[in-house]
Coordinates of C-alpha atoms in Angstrom, one line a residue:
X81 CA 170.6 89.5 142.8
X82 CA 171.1 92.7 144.0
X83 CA 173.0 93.7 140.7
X84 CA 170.4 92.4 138.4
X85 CA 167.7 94.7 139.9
X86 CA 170.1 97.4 139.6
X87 CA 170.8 96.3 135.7
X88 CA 167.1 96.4 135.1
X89 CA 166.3 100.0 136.9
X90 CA 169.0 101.6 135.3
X91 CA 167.6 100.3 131.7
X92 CA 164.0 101.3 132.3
X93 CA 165.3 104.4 133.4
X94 CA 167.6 104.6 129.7
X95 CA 164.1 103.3 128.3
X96 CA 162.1 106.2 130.1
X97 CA 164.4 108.7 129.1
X98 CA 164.9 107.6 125.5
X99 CA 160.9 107.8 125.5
X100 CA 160.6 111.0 126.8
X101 CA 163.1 112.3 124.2
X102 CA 161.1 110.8 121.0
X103 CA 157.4 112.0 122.6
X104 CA 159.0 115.7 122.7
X105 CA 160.8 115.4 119.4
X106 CA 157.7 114.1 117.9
X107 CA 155.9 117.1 119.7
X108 CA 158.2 119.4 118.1
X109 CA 157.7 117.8 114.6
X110 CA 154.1 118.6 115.0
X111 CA 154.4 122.2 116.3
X112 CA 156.9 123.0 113.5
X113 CA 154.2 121.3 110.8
X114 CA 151.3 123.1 112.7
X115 CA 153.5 126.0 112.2
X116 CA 154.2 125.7 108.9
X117 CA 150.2 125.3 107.7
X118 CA 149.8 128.3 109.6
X119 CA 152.2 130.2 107.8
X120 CA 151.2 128.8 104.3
X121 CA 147.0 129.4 105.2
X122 CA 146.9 131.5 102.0
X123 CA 147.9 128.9 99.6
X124 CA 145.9 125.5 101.3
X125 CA 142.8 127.4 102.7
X126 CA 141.2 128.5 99.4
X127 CA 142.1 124.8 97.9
X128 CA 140.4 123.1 100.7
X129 CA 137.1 125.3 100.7
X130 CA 137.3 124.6 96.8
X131 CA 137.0 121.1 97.4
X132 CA 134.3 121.4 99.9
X133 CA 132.8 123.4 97.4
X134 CA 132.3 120.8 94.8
X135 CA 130.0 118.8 96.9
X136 CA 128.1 121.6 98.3
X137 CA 124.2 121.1 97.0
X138 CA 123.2 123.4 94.4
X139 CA 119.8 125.2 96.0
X140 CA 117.0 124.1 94.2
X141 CA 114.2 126.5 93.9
X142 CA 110.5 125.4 93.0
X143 CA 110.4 127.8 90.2
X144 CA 106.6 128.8 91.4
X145 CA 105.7 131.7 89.8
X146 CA 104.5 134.9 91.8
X147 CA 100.8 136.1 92.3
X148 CA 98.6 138.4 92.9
X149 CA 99.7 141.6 91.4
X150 CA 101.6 139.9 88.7
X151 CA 101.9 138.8 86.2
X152 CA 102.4 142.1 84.5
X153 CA 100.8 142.2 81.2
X154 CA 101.6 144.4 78.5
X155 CA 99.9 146.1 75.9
X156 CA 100.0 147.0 72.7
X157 CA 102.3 145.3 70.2
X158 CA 105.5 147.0 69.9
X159 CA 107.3 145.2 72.3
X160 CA 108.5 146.9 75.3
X161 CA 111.9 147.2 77.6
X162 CA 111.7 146.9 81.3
X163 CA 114.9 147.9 84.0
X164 CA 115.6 147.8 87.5
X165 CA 116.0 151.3 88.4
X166 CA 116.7 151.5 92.3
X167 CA 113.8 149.4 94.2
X168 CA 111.6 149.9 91.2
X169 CA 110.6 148.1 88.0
X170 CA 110.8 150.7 84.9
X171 CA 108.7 149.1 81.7
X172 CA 108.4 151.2 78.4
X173 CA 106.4 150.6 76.3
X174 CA 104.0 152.3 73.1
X175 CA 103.5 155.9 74.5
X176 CA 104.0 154.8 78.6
X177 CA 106.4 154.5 81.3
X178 CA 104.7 152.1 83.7
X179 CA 106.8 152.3 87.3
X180 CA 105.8 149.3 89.7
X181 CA 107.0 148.3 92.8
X182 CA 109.0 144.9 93.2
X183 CA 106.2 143.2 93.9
X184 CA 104.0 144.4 91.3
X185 CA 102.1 147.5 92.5
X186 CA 101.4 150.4 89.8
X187 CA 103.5 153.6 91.2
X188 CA 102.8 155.9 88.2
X189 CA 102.0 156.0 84.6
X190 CA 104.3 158.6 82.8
X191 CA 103.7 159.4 79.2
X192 CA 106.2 159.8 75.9
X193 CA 106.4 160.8 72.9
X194 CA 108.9 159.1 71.1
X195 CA 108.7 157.1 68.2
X196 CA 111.4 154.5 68.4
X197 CA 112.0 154.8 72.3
X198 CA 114.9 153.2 74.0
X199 CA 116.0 152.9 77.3
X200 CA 119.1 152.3 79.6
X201 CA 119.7 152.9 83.2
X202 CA 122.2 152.7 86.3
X203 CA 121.4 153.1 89.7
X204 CA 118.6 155.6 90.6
X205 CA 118.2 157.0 87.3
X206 CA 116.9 155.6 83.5
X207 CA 117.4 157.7 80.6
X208 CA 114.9 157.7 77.4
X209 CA 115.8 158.7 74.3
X210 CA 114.3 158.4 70.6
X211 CA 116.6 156.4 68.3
X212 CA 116.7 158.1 65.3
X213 CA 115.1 161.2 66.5
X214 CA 116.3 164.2 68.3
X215 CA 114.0 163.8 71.9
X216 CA 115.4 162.6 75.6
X217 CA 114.8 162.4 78.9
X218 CA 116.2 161.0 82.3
X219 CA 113.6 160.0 84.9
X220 CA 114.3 158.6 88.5
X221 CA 111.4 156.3 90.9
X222 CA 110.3 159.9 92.3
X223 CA 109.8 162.5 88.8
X224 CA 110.7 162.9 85.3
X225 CA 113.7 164.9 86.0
X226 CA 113.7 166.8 82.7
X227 CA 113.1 166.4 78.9
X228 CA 115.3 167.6 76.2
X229 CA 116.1 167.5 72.7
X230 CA 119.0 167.9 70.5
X231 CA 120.1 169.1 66.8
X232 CA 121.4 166.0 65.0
X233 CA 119.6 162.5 65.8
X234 CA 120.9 159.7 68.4
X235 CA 122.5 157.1 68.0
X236 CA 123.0 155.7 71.4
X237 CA 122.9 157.2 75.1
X238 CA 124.2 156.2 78.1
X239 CA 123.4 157.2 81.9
X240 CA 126.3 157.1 84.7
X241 CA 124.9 156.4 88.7
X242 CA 124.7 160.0 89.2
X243 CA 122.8 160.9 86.3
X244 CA 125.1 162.3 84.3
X245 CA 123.9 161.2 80.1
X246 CA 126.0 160.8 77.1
X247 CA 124.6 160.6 74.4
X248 CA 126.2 159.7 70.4
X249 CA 124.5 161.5 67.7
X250 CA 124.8 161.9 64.0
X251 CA 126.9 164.8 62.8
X252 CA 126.9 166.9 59.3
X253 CA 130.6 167.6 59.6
X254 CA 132.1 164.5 61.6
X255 CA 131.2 161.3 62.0
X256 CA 129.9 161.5 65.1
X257 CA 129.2 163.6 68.2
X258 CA 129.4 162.9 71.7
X259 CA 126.9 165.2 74.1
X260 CA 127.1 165.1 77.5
X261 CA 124.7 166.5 79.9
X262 CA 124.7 166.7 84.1
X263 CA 121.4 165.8 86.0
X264 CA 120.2 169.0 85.8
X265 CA 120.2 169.2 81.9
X266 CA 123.1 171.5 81.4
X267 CA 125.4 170.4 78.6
X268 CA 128.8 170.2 79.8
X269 CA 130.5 168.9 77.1
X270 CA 131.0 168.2 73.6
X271 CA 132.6 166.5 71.4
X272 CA 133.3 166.3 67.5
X273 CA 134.8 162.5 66.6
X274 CA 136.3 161.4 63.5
X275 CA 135.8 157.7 64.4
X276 CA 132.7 156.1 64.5
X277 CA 132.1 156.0 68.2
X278 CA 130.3 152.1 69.3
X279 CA 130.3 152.3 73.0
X280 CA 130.5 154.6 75.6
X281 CA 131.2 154.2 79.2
X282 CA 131.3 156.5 82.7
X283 CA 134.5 156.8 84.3
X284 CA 133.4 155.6 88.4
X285 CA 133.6 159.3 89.4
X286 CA 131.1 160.4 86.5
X287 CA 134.0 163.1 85.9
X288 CA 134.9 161.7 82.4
X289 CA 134.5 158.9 80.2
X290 CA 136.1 156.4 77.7
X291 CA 134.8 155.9 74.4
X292 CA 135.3 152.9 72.0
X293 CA 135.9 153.9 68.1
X294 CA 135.7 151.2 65.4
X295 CA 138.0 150.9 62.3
X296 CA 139.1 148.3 59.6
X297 CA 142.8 148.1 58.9
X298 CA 143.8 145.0 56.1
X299 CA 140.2 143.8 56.3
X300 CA 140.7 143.4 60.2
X301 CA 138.2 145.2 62.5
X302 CA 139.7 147.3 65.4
X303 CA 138.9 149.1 68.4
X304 CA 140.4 151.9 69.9
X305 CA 139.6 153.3 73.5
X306 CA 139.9 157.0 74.0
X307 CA 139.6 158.3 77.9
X308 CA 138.3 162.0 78.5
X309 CA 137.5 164.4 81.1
X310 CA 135.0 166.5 80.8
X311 CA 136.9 169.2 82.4
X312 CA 139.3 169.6 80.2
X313 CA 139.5 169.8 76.2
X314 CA 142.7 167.4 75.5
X315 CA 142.1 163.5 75.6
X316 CA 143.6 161.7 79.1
X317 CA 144.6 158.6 76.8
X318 CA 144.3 156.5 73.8
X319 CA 145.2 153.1 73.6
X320 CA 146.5 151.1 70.9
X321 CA 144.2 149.4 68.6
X322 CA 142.4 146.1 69.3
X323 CA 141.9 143.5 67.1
X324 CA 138.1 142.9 67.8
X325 CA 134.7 144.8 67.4
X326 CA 133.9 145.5 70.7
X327 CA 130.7 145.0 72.4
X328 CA 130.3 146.5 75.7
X329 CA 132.6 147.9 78.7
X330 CA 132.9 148.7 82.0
X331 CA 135.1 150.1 85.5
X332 CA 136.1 148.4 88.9
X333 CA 135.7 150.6 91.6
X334 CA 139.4 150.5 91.5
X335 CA 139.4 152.3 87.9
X336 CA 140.3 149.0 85.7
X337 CA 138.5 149.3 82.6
X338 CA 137.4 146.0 81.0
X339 CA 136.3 145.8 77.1
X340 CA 133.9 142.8 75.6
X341 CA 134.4 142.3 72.1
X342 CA 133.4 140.0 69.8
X343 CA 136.6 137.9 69.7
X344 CA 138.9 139.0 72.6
X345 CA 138.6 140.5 76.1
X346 CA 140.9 143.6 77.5
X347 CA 141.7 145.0 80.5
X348 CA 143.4 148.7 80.7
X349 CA 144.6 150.3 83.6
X350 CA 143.1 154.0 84.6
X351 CA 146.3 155.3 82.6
X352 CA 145.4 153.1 80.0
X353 CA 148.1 150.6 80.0
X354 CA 147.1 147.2 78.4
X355 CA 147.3 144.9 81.0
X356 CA 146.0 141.6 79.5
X357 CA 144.2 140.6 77.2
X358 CA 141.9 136.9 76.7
X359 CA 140.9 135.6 73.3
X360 CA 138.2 132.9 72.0
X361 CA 137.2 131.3 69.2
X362 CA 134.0 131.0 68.8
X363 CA 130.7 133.0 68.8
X364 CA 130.2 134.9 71.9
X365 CA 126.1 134.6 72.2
X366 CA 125.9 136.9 75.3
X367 CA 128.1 139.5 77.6
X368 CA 127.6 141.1 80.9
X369 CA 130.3 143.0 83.3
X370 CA 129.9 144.3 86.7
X371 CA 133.1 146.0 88.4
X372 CA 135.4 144.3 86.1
X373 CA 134.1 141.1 86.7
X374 CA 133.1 139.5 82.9
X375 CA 130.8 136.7 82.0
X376 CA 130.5 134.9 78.7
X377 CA 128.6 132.6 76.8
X378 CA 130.9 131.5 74.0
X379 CA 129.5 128.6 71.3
X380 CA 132.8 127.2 69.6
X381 CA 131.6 125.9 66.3
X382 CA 135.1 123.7 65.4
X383 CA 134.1 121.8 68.5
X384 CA 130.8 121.6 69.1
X385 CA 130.6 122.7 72.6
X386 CA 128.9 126.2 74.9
X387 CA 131.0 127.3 78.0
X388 CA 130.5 129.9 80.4
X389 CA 133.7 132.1 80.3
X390 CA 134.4 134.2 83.7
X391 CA 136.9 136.5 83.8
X392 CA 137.3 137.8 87.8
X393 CA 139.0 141.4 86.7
X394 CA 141.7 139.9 85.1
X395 CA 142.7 137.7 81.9
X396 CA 144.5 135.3 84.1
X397 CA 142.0 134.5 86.8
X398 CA 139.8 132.7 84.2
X399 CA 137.5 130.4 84.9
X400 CA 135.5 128.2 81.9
X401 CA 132.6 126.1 82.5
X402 CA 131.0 123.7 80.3
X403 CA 127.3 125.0 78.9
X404 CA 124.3 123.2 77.3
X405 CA 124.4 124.1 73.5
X406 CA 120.8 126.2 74.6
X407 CA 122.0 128.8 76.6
X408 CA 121.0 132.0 75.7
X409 CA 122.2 135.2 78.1
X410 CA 124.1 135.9 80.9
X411 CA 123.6 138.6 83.5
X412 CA 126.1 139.3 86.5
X413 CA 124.4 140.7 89.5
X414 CA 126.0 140.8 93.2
X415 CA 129.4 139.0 91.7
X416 CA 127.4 136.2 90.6
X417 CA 126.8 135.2 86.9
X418 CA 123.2 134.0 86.1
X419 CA 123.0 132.0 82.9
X420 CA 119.8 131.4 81.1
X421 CA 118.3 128.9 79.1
X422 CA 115.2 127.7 77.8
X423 CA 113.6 126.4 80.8
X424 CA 116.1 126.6 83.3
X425 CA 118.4 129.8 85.0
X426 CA 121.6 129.2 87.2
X427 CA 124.2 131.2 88.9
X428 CA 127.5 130.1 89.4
X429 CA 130.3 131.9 91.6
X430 CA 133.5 133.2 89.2
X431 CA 135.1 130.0 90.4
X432 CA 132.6 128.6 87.9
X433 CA 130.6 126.7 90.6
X434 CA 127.1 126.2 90.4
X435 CA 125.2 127.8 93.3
X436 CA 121.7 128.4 92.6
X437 CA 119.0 126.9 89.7
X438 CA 115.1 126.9 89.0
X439 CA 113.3 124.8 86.1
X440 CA 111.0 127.6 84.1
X441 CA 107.9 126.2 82.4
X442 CA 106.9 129.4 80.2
X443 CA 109.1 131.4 77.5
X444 CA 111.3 134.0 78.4
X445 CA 113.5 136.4 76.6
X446 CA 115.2 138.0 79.1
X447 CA 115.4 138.4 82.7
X448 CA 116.8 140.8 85.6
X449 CA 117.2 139.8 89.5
X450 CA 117.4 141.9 92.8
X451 CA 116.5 141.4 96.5
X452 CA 116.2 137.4 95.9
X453 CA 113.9 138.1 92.9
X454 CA 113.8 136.9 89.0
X455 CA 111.9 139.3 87.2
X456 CA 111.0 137.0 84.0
X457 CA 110.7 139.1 80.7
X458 CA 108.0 137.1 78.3
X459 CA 106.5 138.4 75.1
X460 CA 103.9 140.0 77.1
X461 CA 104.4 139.7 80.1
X462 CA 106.6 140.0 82.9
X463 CA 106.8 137.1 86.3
X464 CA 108.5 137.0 88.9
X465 CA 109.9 134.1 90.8
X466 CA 111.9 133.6 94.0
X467 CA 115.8 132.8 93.4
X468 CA 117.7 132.3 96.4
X469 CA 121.2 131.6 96.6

């Protein structure tokens, strides 16, 4: 008897201790795992938030128009162009340049001259020149900062954040000129070109800039990019040529030039060393960039279908959404890429996922956004509605 109960304390003891070993192996398992997932946070995070992500609720906003001051009607009727220029609305139109606040109050009524007036802006400064004439001007919220003219007649112009303006005009020797003028006016450099010159853009610093030339070689359009500094007679860099007509360009704040062209999208690094480039088949109906960051509505004919096409400053992090046939423009503000169409804006993240929308009832053209805002650009007039995100 005695034995037995021996037998059987000795097993629970083997039992205890065979226990006790598989509750801390099992512990050790799970610190090693916990370990692991810790190490590895970089790769299973972002896939775990992207999955929360696709059932996030899209914010729905009412889409009720603003009162009071607005909305803003226009005169005349020669059309008009409106910009964001700092906290203020900038609308040109006829002989004016109405400035209102963002919620619709007049802040001054500034006159021109020009006959075919056009208008472009960054940051606290909007630049006016006369296409086809010989007349500009750069302006800011507080003054008309000065008014020029020059011999040949513009092109196109361009304006850099701290007012520095470029302008292309026609030449009687060349095929082109490029001007280029500080915010005080002075000319500070120039430029004879023997390409035709399509598109110019500010280097961040506003110390040079790189200019996009267009030429047809075996019945192929191509663009080339040419960097400059202002300081210095020699060009920094040409690139090789690009098999596309391109549309627009732009900097990162890390010096990464991207180029939008009509078939294919580039990036170059600040040496100007091709780093990648994207191609699409297709029409591309609408472009906008933001530091490096590129958004685009391309409408494939072969099959039938829109997509939003975001490119987050590179040509490998692509992301493409699928688009009703009707949408019309894209616009990135704030990293996000705001797509309208008739009756209906939404942003999406460069993941390509939804975040905001509102249902419009009237017609609009064209539209710009800031401080939670949708400035609504009609034939004649200009609403407002609240977008939040």
């Amino acid at each position: 008897m005695s034995y037995d109960s021996d037998d059987m304390i000795e097993k629970r003891k083997r039992r205890g201790r065979l226990r006790g070993l598989r509750n801390f192996v099992i512990f050790l398992l799970i610190a090693a795992f916990c370990g692991y997932l810790y190490i590895q946070r970089d790769a299973w995070i972002p896939k775990l938030e992207g999955i929360g992500n696709r059932y996030e609720t899209v914010t729905q906003n009412d889409g009720t128009l603003a009162e009071g001051n607005f909305p803003l009607t226009i005169s005349g009727n020669t059309g008009y162009q409106a910009e964001l220029v700092d906290d203020t609305l900038f609308l040109l139109h006829d002989a004016y340049l109405d400035l209102y606040s963002l919620h619709g109050d007049s802040r001054d009524i500034r006159q021109h001259a020009y006959q075919n007036a056009m208008m472009c802006s960054t940051g606290k400064y909007a630049l006016l020149f006369e296409s086809g004439g010989t007349s500009f001007r750069l302006d800011s919220k507080h003054k008309n900062i000065y008014s020029k003219s020059v011999d040949e007649e513009i092109i196109s112009g361009t304006v850099s954040k701290n007012g520095t303006v470029a302008l292309v005009t026609e030449s009687s020797s060349y095929a082109c000129a490029i001007s280029v003028y500080d915010n005080t006016g002075k000319r500070i450099y120039q430029r004879n070109c023997i390409e035709h010159v399509v598109d110019v853009t500010f280097h961040e610093d506003s110390e040079g800039c790189c200019y996009t030339s267009i030429n047809v070689e075996n019945g192929v359009m191509q663009s080339t990019v040419t960097s400059i500094l202002f300081r210095q007679k020699d060009t920094q860099w040409t690139s090789l040529p690009l098999d596309t007509l391109v549309v627009e360009s732009g900097f990162s704040s890390d010096g990464m030039l991207c180029v939008v062209g009509n078939t294919a999208c580039a990036y170059y690094s600040s040496t100007g060393e091709m780093l990648g480039t994207y191609n699409y088949n297709g029409t591309l109906v609408s472009a906008d960039l933001e530091n490096g960051r590129a958004a685009l509505i391309i409408q494939d004919d072969q099959k039938r279908d829109t997509s939003l096409v975001l490119l987050d400053q590179s040509t490998t992090d692509v992301s493409v959404t699928k688009l009703d046939d009707t949408a019309e423009m894209v616009r990135v503000f704030d990293g996000d890429a705001i797509v309208m169409s008739p009756g209906n804006i939404t942003s999406y993240d460069f993941s390509g996922t939804a975040l905001a929308t509102v249902a419009l009832e009237g017609s609009y053209t064209s539209f710009a956004k800031q401080d939670g805002y949708l400035f609504l650009m009609g034939y004649d007039q200009i609403d407002r509605v609240d977008f939040k995100e």
